[in-house]
PDB file of N, CA and C in Angstrom:
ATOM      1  N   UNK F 271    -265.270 -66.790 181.285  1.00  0.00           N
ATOM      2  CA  UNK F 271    -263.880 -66.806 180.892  1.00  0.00           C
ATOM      3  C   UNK F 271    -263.397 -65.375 180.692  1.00  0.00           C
ATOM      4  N   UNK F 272    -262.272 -65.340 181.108  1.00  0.00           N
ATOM      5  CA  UNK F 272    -261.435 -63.991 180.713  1.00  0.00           C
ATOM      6  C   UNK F 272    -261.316 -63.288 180.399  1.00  0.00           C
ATOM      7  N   UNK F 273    -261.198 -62.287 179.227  1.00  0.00           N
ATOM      8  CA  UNK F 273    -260.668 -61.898 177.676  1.00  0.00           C
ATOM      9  C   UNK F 273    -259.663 -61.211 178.351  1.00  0.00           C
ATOM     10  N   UNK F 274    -258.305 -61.408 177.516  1.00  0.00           N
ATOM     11  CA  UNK F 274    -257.139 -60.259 177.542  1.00  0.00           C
ATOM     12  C   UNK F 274    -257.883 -59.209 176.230  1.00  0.00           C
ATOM     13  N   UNK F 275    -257.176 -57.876 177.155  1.00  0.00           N
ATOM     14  CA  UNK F 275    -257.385 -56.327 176.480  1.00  0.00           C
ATOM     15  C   UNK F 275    -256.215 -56.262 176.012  1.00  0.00           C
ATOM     16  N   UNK F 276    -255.892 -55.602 174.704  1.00  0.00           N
ATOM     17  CA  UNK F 276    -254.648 -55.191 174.384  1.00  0.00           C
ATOM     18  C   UNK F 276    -254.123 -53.776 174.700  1.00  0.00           C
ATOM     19  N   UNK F 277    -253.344 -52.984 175.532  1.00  0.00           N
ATOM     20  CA  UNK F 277    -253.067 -51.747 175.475  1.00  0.00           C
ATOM     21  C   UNK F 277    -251.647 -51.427 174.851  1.00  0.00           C
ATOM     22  N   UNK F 278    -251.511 -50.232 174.718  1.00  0.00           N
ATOM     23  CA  UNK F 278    -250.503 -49.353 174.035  1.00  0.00           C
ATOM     24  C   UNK F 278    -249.853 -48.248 174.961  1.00  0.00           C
ATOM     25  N   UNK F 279    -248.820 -48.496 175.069  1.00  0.00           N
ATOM     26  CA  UNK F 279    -248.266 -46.808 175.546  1.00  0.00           C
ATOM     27  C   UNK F 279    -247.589 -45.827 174.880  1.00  0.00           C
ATOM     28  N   UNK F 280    -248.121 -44.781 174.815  1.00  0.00           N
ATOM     29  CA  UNK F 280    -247.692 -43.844 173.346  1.00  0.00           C
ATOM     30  C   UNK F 280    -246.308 -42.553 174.336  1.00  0.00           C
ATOM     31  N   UNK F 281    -245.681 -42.200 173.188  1.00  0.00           N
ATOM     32  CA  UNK F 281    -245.091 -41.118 173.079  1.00  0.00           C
ATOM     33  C   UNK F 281    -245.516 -40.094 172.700  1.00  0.00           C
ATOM     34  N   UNK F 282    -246.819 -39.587 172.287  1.00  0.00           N
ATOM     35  CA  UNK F 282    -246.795 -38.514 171.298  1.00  0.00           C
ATOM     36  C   UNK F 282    -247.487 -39.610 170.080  1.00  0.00           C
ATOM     37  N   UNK F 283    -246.953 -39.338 169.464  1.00  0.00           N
ATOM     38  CA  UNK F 283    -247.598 -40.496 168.483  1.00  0.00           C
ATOM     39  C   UNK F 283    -246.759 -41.854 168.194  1.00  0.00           C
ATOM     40  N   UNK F 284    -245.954 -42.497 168.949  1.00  0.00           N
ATOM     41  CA  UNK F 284    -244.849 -43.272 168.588  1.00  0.00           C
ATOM     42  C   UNK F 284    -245.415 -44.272 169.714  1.00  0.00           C
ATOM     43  N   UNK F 285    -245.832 -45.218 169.922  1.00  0.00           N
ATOM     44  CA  UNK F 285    -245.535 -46.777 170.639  1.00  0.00           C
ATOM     45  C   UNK F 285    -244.659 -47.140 171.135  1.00  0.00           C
ATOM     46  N   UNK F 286    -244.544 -47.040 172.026  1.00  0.00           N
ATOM     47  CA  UNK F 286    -243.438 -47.033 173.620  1.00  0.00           C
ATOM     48  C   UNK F 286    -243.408 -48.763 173.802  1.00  0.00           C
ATOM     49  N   UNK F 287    -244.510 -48.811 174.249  1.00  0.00           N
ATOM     50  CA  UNK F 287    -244.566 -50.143 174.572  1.00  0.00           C
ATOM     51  C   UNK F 287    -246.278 -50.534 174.805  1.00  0.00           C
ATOM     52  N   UNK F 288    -246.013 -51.962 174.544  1.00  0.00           N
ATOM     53  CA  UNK F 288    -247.540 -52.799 174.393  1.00  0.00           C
ATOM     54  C   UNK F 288    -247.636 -54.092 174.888  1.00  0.00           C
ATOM     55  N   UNK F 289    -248.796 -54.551 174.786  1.00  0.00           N
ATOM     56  CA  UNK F 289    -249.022 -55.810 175.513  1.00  0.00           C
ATOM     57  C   UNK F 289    -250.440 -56.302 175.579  1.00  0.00           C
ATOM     58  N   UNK F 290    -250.841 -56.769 176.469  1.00  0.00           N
ATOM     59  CA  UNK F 290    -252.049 -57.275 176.887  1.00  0.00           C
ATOM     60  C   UNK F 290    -252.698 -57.648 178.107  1.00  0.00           C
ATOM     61  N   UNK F 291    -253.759 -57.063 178.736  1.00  0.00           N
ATOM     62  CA  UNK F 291    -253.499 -57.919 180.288  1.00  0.00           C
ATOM     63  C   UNK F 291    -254.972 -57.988 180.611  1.00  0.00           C
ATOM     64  N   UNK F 292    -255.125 -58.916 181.274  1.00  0.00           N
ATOM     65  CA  UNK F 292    -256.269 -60.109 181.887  1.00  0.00           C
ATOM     66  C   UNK F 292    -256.345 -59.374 182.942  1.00  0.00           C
ATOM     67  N   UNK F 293    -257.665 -59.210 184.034  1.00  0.00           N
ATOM     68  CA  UNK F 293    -257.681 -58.744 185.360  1.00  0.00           C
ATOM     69  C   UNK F 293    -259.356 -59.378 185.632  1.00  0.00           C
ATOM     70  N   UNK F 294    -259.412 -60.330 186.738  1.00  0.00           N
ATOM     71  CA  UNK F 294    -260.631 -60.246 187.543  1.00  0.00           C
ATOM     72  C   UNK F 294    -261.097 -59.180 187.796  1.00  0.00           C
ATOM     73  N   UNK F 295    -262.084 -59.873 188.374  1.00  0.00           N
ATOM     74  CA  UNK F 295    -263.147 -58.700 189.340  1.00  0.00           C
ATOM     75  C   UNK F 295    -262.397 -57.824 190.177  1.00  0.00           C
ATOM     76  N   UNK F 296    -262.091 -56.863 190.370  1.00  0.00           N
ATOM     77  CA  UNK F 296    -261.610 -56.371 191.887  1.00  0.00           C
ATOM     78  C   UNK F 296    -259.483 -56.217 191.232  1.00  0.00           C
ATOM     79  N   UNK F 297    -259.473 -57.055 190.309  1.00  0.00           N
ATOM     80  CA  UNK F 297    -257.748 -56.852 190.624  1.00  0.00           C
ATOM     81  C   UNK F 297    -257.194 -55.717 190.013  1.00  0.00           C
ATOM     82  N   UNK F 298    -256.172 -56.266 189.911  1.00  0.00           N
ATOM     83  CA  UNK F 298    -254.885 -54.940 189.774  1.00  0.00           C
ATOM     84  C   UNK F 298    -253.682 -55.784 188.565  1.00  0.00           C
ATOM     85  N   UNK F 299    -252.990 -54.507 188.367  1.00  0.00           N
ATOM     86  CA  UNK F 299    -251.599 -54.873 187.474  1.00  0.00           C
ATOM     87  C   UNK F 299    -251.013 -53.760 187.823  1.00  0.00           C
ATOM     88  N   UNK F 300    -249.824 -53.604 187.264  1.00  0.00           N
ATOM     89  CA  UNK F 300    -248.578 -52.947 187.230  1.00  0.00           C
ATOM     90  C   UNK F 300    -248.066 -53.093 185.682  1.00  0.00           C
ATOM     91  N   UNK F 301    -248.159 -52.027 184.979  1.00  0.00           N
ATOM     92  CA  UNK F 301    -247.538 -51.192 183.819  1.00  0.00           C
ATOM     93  C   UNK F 301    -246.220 -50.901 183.782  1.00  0.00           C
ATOM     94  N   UNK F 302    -245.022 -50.813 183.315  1.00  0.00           N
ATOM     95  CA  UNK F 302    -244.175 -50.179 183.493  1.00  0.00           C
ATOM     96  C   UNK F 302    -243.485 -49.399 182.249  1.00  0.00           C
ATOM     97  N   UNK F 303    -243.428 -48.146 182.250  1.00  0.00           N
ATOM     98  CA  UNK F 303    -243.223 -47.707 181.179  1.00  0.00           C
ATOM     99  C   UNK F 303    -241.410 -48.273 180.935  1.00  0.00           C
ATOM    100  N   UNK F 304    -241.071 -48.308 179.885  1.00  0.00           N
ATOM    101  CA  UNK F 304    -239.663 -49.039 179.595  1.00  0.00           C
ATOM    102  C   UNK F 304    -238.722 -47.988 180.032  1.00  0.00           C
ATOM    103  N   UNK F 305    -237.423 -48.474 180.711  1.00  0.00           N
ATOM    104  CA  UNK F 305    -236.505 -47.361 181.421  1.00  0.00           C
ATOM    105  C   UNK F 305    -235.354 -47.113 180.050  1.00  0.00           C
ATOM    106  N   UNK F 306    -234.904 -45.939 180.094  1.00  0.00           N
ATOM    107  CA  UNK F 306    -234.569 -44.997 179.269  1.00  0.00           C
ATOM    108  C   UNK F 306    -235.528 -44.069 178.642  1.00  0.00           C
ATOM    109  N   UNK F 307    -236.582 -43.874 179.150  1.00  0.00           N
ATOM    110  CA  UNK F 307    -237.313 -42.753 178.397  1.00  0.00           C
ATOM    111  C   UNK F 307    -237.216 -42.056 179.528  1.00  0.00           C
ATOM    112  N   UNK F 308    -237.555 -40.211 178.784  1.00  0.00           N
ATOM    113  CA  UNK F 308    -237.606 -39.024 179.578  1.00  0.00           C
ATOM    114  C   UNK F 308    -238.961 -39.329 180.654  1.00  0.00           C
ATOM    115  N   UNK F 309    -238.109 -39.477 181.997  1.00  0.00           N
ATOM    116  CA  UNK F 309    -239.301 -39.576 183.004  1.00  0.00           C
ATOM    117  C   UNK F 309    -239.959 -37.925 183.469  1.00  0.00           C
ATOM    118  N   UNK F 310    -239.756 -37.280 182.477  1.00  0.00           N
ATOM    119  CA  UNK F 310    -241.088 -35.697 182.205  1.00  0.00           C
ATOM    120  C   UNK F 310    -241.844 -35.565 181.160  1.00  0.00           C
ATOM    121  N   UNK F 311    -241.392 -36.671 180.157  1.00  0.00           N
ATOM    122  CA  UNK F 311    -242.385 -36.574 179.028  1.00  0.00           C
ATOM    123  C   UNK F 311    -243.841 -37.139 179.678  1.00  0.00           C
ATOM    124  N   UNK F 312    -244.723 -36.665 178.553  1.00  0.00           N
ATOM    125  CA  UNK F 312    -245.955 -37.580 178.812  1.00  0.00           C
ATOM    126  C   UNK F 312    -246.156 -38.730 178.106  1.00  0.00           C
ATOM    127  N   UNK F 313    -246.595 -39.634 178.966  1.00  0.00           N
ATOM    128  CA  UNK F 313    -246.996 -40.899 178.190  1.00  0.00           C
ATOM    129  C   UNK F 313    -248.757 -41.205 178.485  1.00  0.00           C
ATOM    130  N   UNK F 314    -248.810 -41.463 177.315  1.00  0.00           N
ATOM    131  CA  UNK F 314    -250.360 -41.874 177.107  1.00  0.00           C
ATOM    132  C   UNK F 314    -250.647 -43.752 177.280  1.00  0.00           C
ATOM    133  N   UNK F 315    -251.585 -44.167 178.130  1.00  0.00           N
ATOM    134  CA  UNK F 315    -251.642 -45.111 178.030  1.00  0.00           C
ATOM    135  C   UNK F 315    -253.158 -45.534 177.480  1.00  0.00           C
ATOM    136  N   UNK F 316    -253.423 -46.345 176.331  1.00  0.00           N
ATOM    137  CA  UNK F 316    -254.500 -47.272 176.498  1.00  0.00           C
ATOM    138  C   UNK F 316    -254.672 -48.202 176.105  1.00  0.00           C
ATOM    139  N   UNK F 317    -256.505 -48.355 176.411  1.00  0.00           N
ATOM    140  CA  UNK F 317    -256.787 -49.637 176.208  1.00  0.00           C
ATOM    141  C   UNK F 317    -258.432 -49.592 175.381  1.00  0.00           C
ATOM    142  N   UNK F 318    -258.588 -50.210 174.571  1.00  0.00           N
ATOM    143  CA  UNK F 318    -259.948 -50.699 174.422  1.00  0.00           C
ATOM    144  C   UNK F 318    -260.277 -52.434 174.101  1.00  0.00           C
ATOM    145  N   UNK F 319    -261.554 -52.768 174.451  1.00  0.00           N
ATOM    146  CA  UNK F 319    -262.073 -54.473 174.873  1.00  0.00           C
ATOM    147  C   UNK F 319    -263.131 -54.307 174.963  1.00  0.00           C
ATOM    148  N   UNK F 320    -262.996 -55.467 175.982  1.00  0.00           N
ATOM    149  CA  UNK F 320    -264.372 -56.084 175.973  1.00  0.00           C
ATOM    150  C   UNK F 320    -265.087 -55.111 176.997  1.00  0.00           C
ATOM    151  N   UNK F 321    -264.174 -54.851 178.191  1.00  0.00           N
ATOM    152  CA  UNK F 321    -264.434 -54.735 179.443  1.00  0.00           C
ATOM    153  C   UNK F 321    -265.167 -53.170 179.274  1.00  0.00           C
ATOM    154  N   UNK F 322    -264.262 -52.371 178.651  1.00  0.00           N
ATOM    155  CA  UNK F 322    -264.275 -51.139 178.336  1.00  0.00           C
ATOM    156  C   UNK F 322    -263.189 -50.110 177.617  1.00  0.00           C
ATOM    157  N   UNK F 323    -263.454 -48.892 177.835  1.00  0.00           N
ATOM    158  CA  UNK F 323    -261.946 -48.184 177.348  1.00  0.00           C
ATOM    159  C   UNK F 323    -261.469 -47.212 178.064  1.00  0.00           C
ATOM    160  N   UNK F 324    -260.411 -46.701 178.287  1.00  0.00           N
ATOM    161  CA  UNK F 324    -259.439 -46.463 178.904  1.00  0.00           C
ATOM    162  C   UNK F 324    -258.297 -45.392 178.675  1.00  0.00           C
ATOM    163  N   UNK F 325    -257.773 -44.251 178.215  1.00  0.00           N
ATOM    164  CA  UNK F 325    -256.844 -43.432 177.955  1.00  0.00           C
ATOM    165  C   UNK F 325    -256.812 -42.645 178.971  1.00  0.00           C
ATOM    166  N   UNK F 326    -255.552 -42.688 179.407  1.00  0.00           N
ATOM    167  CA  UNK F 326    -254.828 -41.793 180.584  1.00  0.00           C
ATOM    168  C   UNK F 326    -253.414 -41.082 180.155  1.00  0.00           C
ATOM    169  N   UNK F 327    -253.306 -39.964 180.738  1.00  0.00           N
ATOM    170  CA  UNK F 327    -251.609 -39.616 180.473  1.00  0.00           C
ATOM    171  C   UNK F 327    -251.431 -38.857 181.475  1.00  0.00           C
ATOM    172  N   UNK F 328    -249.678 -39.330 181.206  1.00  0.00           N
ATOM    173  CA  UNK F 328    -249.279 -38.513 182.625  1.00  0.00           C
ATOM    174  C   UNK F 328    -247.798 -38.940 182.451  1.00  0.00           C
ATOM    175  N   UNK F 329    -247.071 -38.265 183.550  1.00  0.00           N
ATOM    176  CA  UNK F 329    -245.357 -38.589 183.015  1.00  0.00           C
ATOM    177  C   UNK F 329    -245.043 -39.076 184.267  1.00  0.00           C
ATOM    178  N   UNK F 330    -243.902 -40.132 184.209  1.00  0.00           N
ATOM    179  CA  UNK F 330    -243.203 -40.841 185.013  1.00  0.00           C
ATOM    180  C   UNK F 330    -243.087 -40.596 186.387  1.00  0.00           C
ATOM    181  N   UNK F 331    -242.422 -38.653 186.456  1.00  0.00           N
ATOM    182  CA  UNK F 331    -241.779 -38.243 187.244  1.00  0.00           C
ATOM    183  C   UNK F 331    -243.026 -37.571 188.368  1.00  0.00           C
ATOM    184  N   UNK F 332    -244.416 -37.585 188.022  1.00  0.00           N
ATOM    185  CA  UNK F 332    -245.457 -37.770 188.993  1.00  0.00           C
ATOM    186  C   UNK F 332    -246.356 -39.112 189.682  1.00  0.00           C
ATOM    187  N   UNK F 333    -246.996 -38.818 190.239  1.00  0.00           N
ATOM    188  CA  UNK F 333    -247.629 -39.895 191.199  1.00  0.00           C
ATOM    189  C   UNK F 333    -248.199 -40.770 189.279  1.00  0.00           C
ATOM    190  N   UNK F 334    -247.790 -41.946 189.756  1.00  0.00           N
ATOM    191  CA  UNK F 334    -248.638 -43.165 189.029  1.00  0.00           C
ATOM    192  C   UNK F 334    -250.107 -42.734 188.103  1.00  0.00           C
ATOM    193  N   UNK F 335    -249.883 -42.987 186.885  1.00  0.00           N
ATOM    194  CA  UNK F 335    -250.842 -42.986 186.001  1.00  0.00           C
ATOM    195  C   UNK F 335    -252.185 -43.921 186.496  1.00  0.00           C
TER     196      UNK F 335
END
């Protein structure tokens, strides 16, 4: 069975936006940081679970986190 991971997307230290997401073997998702934020800031994304953990950053206005 499954487990959903919960992740976070930070500002700096402020919570942008959050959620949770499920992925098989092999799949994929799509994140979207929420529109009205500065697409040059950096945003931090993560995650920790079952599966593993996860922190990335990077800003909007480059190639995909």
């Amino acid at each position: 069975m499954l487990e959903a991971q919960a992740y976070t997307i930070l500002d700096g230290s402020s919570v942008v936006a959050s959620g949770s997401i499920t992925l098989a073997s092999g799949g994929s998702t799509v994140i979207n940081v929420p529109n009205g934020l500065n697409p040059y800031d950096t945003y931090t994304f993560s995650t920790t679970g079952f599966a593993s953990t996860l922190n990335v950053s990077g800003n909007r206005a480059s190639s995909p986190c």
